[in-house]
Coordinates of C-alpha atoms in Angstrom, one line a residue:
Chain A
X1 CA 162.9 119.4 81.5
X2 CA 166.1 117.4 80.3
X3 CA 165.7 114.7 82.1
X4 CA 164.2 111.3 80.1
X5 CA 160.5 110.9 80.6
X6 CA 159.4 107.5 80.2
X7 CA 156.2 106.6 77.8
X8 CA 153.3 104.7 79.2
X9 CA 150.7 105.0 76.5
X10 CA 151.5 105.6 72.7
X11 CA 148.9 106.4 69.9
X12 CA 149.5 106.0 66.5
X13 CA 147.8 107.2 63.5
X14 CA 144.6 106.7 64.9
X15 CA 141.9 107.2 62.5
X16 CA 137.7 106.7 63.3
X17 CA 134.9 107.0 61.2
X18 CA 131.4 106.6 61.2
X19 CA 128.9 105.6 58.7
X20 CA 126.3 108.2 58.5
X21 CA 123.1 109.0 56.4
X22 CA 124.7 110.2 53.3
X23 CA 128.5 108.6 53.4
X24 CA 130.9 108.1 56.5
X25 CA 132.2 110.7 58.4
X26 CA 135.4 111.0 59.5
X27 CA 135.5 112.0 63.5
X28 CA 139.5 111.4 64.1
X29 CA 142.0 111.6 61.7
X30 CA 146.0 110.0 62.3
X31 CA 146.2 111.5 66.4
X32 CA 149.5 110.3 66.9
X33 CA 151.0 110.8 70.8
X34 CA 153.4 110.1 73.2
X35 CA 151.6 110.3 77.0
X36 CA 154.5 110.1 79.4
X37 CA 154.6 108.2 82.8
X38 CA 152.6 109.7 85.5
X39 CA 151.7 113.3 83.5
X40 CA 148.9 115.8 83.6
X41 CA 147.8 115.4 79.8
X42 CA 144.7 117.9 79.0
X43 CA 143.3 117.5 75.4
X44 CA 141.6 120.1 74.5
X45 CA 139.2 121.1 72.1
X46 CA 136.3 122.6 70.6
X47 CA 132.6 120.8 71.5
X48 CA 131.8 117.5 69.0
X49 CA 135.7 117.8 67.9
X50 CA 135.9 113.8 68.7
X51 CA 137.7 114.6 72.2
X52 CA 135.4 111.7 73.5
X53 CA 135.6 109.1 70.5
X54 CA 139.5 109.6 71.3
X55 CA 139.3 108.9 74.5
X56 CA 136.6 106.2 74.5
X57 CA 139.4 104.0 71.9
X58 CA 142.0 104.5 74.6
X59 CA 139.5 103.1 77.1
X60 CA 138.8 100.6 74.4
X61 CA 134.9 100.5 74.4
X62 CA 135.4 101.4 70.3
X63 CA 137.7 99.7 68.0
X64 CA 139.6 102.6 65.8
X65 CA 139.2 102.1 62.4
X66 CA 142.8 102.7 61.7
X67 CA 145.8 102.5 63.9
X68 CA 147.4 101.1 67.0
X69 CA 147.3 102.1 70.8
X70 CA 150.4 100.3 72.8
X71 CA 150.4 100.4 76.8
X72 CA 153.8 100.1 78.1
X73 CA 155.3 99.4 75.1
X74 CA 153.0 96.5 73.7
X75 CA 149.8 96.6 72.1
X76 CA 146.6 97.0 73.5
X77 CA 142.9 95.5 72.2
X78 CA 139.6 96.5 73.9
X79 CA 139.4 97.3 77.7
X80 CA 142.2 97.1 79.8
X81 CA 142.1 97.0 84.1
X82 CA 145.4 99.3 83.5
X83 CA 143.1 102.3 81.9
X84 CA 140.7 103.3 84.2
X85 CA 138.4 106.1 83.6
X86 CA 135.9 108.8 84.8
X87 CA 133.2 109.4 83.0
X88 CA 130.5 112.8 82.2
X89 CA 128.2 113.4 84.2
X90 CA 125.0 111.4 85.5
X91 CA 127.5 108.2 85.3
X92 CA 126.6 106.7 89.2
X93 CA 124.9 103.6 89.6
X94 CA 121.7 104.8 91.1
X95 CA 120.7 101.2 93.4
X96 CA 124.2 101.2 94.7
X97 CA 125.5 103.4 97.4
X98 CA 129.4 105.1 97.4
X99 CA 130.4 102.3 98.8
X100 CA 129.0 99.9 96.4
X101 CA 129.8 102.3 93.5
X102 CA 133.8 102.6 94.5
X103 CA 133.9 99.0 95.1
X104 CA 132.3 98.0 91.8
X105 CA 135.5 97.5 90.0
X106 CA 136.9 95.2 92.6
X107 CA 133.9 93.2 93.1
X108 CA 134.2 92.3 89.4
X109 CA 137.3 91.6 89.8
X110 CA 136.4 88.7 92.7
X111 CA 138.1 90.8 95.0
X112 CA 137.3 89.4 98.7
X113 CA 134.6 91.8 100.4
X114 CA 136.9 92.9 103.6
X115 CA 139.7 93.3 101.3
X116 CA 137.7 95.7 99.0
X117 CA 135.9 97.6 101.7
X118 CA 139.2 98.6 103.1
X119 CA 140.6 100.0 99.3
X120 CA 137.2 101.8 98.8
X121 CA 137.4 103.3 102.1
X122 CA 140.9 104.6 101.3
X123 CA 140.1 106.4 97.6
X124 CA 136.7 107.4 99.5
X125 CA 138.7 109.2 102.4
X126 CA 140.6 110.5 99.5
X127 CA 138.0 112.4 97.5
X128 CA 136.8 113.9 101.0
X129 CA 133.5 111.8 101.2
X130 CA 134.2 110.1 104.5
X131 CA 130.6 109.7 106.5
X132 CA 129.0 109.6 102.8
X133 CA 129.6 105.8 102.2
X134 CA 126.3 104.7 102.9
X135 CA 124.3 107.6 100.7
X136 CA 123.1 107.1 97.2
X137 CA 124.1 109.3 94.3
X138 CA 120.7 111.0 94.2
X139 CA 121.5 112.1 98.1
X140 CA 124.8 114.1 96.6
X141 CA 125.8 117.5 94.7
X142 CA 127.1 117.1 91.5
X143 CA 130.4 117.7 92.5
X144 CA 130.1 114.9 95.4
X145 CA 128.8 112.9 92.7
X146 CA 131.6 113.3 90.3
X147 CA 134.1 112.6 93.6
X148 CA 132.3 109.2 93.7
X149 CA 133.6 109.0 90.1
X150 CA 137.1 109.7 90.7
X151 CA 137.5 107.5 94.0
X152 CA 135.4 104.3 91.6
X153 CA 138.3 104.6 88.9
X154 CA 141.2 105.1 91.6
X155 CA 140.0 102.0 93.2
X156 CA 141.1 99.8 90.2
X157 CA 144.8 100.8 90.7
X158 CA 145.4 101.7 87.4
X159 CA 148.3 102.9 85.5
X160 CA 146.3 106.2 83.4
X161 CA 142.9 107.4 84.5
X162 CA 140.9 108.9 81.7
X163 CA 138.4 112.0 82.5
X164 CA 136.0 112.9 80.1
X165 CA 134.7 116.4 80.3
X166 CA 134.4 115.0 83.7
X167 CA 133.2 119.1 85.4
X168 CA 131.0 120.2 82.7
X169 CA 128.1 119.2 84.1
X170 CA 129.3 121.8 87.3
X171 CA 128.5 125.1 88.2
X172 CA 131.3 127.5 88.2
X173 CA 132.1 127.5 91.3
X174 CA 132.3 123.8 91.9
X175 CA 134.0 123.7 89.0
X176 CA 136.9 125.6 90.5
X177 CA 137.1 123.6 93.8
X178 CA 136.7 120.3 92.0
X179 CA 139.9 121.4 89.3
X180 CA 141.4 122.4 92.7
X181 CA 140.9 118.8 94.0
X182 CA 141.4 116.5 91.1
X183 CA 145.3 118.5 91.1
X184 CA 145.7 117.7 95.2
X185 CA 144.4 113.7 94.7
X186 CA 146.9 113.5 92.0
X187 CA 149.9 114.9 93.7
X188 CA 149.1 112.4 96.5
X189 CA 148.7 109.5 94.3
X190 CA 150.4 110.2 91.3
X191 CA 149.4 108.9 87.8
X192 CA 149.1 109.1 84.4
X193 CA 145.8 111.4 83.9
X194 CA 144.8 112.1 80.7
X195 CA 141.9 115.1 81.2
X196 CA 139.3 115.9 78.4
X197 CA 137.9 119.3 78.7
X198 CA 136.4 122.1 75.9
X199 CA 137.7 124.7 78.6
X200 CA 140.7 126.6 78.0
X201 CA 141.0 128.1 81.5
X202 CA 140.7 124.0 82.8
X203 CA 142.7 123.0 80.8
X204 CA 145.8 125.7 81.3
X205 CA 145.4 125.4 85.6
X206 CA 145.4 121.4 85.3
X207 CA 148.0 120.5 82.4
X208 CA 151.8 119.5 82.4
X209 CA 151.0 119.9 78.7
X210 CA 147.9 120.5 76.2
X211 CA 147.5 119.0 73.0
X212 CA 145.5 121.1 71.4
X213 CA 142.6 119.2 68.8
X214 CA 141.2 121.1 65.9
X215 CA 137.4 121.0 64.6
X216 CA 136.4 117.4 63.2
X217 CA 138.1 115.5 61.9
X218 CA 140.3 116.1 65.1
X219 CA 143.7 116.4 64.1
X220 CA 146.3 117.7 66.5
X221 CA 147.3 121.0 65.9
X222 CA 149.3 121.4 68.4
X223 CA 151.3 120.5 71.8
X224 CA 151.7 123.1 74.5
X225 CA 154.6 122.1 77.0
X226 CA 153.4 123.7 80.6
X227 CA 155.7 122.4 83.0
X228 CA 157.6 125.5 83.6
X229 CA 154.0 127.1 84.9
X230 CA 154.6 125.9 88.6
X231 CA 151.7 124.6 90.3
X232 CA 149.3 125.3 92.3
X233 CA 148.3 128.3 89.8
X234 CA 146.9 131.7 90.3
X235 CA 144.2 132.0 87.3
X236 CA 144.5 135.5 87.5
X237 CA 149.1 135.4 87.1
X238 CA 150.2 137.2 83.8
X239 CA 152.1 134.1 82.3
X240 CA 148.8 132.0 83.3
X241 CA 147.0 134.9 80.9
X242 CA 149.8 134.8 78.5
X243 CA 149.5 131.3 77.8
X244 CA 145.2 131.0 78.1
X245 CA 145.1 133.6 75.1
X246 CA 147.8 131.7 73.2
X247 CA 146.0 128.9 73.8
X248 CA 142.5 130.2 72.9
X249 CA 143.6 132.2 69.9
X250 CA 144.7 129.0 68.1
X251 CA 141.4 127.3 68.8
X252 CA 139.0 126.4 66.3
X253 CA 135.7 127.7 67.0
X254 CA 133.0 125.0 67.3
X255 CA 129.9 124.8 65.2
Chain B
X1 CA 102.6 134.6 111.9
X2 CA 104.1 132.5 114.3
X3 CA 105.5 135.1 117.1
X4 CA 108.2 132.2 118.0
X5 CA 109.7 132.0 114.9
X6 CA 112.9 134.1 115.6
X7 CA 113.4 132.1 119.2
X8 CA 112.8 128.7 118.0
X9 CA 114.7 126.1 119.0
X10 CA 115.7 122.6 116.9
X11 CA 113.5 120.5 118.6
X12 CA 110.4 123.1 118.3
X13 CA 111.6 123.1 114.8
X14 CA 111.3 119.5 113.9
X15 CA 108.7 119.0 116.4
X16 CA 106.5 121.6 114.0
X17 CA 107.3 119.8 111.0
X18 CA 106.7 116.3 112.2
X19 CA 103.2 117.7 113.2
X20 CA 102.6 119.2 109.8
X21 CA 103.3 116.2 108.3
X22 CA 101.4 113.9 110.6
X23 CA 98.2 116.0 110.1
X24 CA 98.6 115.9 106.3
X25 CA 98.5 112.1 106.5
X26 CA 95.7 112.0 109.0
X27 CA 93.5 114.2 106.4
X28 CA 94.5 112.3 103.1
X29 CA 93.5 109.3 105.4
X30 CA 90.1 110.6 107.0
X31 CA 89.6 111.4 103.4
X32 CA 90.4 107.6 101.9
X33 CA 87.6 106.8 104.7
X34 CA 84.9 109.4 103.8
X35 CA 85.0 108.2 100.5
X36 CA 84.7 104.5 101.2
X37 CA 81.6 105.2 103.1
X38 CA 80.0 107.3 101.0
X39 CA 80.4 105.2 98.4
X40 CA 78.5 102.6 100.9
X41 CA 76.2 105.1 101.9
X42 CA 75.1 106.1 98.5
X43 CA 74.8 102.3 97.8
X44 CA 73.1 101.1 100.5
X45 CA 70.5 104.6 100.0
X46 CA 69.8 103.2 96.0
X47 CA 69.3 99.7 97.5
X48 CA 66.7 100.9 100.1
X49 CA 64.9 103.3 99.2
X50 CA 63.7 101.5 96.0
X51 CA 65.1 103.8 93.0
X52 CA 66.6 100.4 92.2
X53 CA 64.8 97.2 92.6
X54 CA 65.9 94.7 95.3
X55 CA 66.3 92.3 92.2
X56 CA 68.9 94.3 90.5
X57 CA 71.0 95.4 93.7
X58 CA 70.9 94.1 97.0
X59 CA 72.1 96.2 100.1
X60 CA 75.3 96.6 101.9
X61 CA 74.1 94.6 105.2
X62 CA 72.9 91.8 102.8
X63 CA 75.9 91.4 101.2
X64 CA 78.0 91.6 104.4
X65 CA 75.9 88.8 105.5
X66 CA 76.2 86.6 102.9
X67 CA 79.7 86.9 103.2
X68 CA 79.8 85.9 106.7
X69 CA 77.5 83.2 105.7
X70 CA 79.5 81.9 102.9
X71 CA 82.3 81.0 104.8
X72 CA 79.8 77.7 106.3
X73 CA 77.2 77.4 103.6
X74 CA 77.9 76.0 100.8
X75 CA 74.7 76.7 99.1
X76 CA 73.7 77.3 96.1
X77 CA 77.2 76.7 93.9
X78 CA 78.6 73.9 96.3
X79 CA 81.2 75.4 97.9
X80 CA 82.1 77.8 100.9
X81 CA 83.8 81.3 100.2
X82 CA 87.2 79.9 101.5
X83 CA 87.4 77.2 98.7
X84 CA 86.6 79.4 96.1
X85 CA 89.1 81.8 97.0
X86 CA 91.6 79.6 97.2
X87 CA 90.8 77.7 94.0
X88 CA 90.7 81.5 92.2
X89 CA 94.6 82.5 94.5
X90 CA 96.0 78.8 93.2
X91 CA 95.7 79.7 89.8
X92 CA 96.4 83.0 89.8
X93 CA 99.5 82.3 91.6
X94 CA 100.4 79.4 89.0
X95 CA 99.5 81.0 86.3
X96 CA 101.3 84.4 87.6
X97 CA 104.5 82.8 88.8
X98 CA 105.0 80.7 85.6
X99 CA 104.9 84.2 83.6
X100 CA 107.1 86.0 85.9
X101 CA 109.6 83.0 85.8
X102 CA 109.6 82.8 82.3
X103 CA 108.3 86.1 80.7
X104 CA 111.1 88.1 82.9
X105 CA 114.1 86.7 81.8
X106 CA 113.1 86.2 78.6
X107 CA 112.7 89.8 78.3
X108 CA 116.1 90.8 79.6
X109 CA 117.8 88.2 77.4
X110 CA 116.3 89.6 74.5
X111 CA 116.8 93.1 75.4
X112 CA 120.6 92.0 76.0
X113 CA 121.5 90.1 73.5
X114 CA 121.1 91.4 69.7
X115 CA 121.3 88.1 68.4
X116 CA 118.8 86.2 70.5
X117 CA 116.6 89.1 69.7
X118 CA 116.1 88.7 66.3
X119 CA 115.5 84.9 66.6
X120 CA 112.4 85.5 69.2
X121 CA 110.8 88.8 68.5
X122 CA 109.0 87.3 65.6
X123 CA 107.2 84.7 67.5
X124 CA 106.5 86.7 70.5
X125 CA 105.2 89.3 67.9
X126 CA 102.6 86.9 66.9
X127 CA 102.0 85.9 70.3
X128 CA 101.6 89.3 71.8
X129 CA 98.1 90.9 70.3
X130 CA 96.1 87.0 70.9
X131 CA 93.5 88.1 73.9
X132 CA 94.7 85.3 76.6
X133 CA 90.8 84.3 76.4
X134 CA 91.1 83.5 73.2
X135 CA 92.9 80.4 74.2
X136 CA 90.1 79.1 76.3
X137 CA 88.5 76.4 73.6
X138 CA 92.0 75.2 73.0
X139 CA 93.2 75.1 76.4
X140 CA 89.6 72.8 77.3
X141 CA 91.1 70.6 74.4
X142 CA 94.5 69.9 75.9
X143 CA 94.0 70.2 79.3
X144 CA 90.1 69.7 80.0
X145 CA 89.1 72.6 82.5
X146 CA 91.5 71.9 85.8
X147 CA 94.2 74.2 87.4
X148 CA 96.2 73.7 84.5
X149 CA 94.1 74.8 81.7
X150 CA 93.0 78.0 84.0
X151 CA 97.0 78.6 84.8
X152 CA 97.9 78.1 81.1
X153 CA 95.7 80.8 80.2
X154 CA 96.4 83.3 83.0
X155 CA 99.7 82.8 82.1
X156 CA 99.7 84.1 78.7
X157 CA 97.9 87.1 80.5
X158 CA 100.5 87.9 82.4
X159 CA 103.4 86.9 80.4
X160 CA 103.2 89.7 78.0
X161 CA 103.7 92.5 79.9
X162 CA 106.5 90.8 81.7
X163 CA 108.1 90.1 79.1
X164 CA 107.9 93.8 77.0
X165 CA 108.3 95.4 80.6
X166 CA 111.7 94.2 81.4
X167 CA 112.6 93.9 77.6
X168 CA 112.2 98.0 77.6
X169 CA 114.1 98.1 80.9
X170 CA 116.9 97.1 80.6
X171 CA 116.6 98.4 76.6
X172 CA 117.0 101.8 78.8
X173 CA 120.5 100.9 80.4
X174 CA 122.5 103.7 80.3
X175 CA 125.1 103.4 78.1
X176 CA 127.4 105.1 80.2
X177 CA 126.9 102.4 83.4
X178 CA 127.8 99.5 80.7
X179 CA 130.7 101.8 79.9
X180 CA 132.0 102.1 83.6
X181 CA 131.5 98.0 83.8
X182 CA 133.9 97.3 80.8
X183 CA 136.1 99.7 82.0
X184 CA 136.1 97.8 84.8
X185 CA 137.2 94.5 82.8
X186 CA 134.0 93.3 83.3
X187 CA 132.2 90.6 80.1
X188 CA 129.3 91.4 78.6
X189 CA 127.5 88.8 80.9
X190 CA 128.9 90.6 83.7
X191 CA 127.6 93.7 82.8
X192 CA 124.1 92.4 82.2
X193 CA 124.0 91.0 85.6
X194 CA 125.3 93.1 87.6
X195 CA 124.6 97.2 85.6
X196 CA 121.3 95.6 82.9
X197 CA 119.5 93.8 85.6
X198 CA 119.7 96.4 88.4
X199 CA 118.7 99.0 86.2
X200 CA 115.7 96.9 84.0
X201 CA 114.2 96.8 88.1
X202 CA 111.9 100.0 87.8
X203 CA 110.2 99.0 84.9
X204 CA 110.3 95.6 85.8
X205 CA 108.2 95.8 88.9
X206 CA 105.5 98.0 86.7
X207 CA 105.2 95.1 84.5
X208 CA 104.5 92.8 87.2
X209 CA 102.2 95.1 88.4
X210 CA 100.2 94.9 85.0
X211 CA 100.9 91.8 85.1
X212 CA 98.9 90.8 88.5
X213 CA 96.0 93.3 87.1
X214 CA 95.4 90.9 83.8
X215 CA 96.2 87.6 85.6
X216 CA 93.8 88.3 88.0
X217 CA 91.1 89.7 84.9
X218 CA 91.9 86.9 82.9
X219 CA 91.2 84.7 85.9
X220 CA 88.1 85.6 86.7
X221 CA 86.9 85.2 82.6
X222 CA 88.5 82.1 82.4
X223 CA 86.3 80.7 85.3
X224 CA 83.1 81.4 84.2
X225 CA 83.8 79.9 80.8
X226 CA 86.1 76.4 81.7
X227 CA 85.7 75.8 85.3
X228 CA 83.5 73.9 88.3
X229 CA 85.2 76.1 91.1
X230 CA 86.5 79.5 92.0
X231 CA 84.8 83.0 92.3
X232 CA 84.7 83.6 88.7
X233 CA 82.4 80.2 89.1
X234 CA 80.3 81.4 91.8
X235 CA 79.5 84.9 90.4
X236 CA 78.6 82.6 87.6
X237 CA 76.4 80.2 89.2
X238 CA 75.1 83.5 91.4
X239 CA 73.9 85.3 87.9
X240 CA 72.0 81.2 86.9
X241 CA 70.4 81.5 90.3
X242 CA 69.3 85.0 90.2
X243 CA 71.0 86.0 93.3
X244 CA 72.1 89.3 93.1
X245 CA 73.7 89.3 96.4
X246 CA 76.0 86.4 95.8
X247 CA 76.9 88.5 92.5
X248 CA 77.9 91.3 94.3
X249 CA 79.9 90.2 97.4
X250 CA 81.8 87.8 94.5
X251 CA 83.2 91.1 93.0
X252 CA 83.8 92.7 95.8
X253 CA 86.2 89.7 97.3
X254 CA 87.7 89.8 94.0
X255 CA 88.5 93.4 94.4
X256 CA 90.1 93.4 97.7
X257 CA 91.7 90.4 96.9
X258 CA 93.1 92.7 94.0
X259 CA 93.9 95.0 96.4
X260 CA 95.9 92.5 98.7
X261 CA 97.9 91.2 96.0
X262 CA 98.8 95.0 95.0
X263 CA 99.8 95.6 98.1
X264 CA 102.2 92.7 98.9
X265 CA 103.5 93.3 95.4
X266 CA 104.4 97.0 96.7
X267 CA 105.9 95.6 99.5
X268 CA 108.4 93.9 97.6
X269 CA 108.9 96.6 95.4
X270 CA 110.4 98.7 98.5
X271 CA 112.5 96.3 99.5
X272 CA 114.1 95.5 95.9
X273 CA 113.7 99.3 95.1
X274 CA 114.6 100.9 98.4
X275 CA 117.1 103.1 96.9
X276 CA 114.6 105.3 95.6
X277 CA 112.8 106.1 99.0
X278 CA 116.0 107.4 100.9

């Protein structure tokens, strides 16, 4: 594409450690990268490969221990109402029902009760849970369950949406249907996503482009540009096997 | 097997479930009876028929009777049943209510906060392992042997496991529901109120249910040794009289008392805790 992509979110040399039994270990090591304005970014990588620690500093619920993050040009510290995220599984607030878990956002936010009924009832409609609003997450699939997730982080408007691994939890199937939907919610409501997965068939049917982590330390090794893979896409299509075993034969194997 | 199986309908369907259910409840129930009255059979037969002496255990009828009795006579400890019950239920309720008030908050602060942690777990450590009984001569000291004193030592009773119950709770938080709140923008005060609390509720509630249980223990010691009223004081003054029968229909108000108090305790715990029946 030729055409100038504007860039919402910017890491640079970001570094984390952690202090373990014998020394400090390193988990991410100078990820430096340019997400562009409403894109499909997967990272991928192997299990443990610091996918999460990366994506828990962009959320900022950990500080790096070197580097900066900048949203929309300045810089960012902690948490921001701008990133929202989805997390793994098993993340629904058990005493609250959908309703109360899309609207959980806004009713921190002081957000008037009619007024935030009507913008959870929208995201709800959204992830295809109308009629479910008044169950509680141990009444729903997993997959229904991680549709609650989706609508909860939609429902704070913000500009990128993380996921975390946010299928792995699924069964296959599910796991299909759900990639199928996350791709249709965010062509109607388009932003920024940036989509964790250690899945290499995931990540290849969801991305506009994959950067590719190695073992730990994660380090990017490399940045796979996808847009010219139209979309919806047919797992089965040569080019889609062309780039999957690209992809999967410069992946680090995982421990 | 059921010849109408293949032709049945949906209302013959949940019609046969709702009657399987309905006889499972009536037999755990017939059950709960039977075992009440042969518990009072088997009583009222070592009572009788003399393998135990009259002196050592009175019958059921007696006992009944006295109770009835008790409610107008105020002989021998110098008070009707009601008053006793109700001087036992003040305390209790004093006592109880002071702990939860105190012991339940505390415990969520300190499971919350790091900081505040550290500061108080060394004197609640020391506190912790002292029988509440233990307290008694001291209590008599500072506050002579009226509601207070009896209070002050039921509370320590309960307070404990209030206190470690909803410590542990909301310990347990999932770290991926604090997560979602500071995603959400939320502060860490926000979190603890609106993800620590909710989620501290389970255990919670089964520390107030301990709680009740050694309140109402406590109670009962605490009124035989430093008081002129309650049942703890009548089974008392029952056991200096030598009447068996006084003995025995004190405990047993104290038990379904218990069993009252469990029970309204349950009720709240549905409504707070409702989520989990659906």
């Amino acid at each position: 594409m030729d055409e100038k992509k504007k860039v919402i979110l910017r890491l640079e040399n970001i570094c984390q450690s952690y202090v373990v039994q014998n020394g400090v270990k390193d988990a991410v090591e100078n990820v430096s990268l340019e997400i562009y304005d409403n894109e499909f970014l997967v990272i991928l990588g192997p299990g443990h490969c610091g996918k999460t620690v990366l994506m828990n500093m962009i959320a900022g619920l950990e500080k790096p221990v070197g580097g900066k993050i900048f949203l929309d040009g300045e810089e960012i510290h902690g948490s921001d109402r701008r990133i929202g995220m989805v997390f793994q599984s098993m993340n629904l607030m058990p005493w609250r029902t959908v309703m109360g878990n899309v609207e959980f956002g806004l009713e921190l936010a002081g957000v008037k009760k009619a007024e935030r009924r009507a913008v959870a009832q929208k995201y709800i409609d959204l992830v295809g849970l109308t009629g479910f609003e008044n169950s509680y997450p141990h009444e729903l699939s997993g997959g229904m369950k991680q549709r609650v997730g989706i609508a909860r982080a939609y429902t704070n408007n913000p500009q990128i949406l993380l996921m975390d691994e946010p299928f792995g939890a699924l069964d296959a199937q599910t796991r299909y249907a759900m990639e199928e939907e996350v791709l249709r919610i965010w062509e109607q409501e388009k932003r920024t996503i940036i989509f964790v997965t250690n899945n290499i068939e995931e990540a290849v049917y969801l991305a506009d482009r994959i950067v590719l982590l190695s073992n730990c330390p994660a380090t990017v090794k490399q940045v796979y540009d996808l847009s010219g893979l139209p979309k919806p896409r047919n797992m089965t299509d040569p080019a889609f096997l062309k780039i999957r075993s690209e992809v999967s034969a410069n992946t680090d194997l995982a421990l | 097997m059921n010849e109408t199986t293949n032709a049945m309908t949906n209302e013959q369907r949940v019609k046969l479930v709702q009657d399987q259910k309905r006889k499972l409840t009536y037999q755990s129930a017939m059950l709960s009876v039977a075992g009440i009255l042969g518990f009072l059979l088997l009583w009222e037969f070592l009572a009788v028929s003399g393998v135990i002496e009259s002196k050592k255990l009175s019958d059921v009828l007696q006992v009944f009777r006295l109770f009835i009795l008790k409610f107008v006579d105020k002989k021998p400890d110098g008070a009707i049943l009601p008053v006793h019950i109700w001087s036992s239920l003040e305390v209790a309720l004093c006592g109880f209510g002071l702990a939860v008030l105190v012991g339940i908050p505390l415990g969520w602060l300190m499971g919350w906060y790091r900081g505040f942690d550290s500061f108080m777990r060394p004197i609640f450590e020391i506190i912790r392992p002292i029988p509440p009984v233990s307290w008694i001569p001291l209590t008599i000291v500072w506050l002579g042997v009226g509601l207070r004193a009896k209070a002050f030592i039921v509370f320590f009773a309960a307070f404990v496991p209030c206190l470690i119950n909803s410590y542990t709770g909301i310990r347990q938080t999932k770290e991926v529901l604090k997560n979602v709140g500071k995603t959400c923008g939320a502060s860490y005060f926000t979190v603890f109120w609106k993800v620590g609390i909710p989620s501290s509720m389970t255990m919670t509630f089964a520390g107030i249910k301990v709680a009740i249980g050694n309140a109402w223990a406590t109670l009962v010691a605490a009124e035989m040794l430093a008081s002129s009223s309650g049942l703890g004081y009548m089974i008392l003054m029952g056991r200096s009289y030598g009447r068996v029968d006084l003995v025995m229909m004190g405990i047993l108000v104290i038990g379904i008392l218990g069993v009252v108090i469990s029970a309204l305790i349950n009720l709240l715990e549905n409504v707070v805790l409702g989520w989990k029946k659906l």
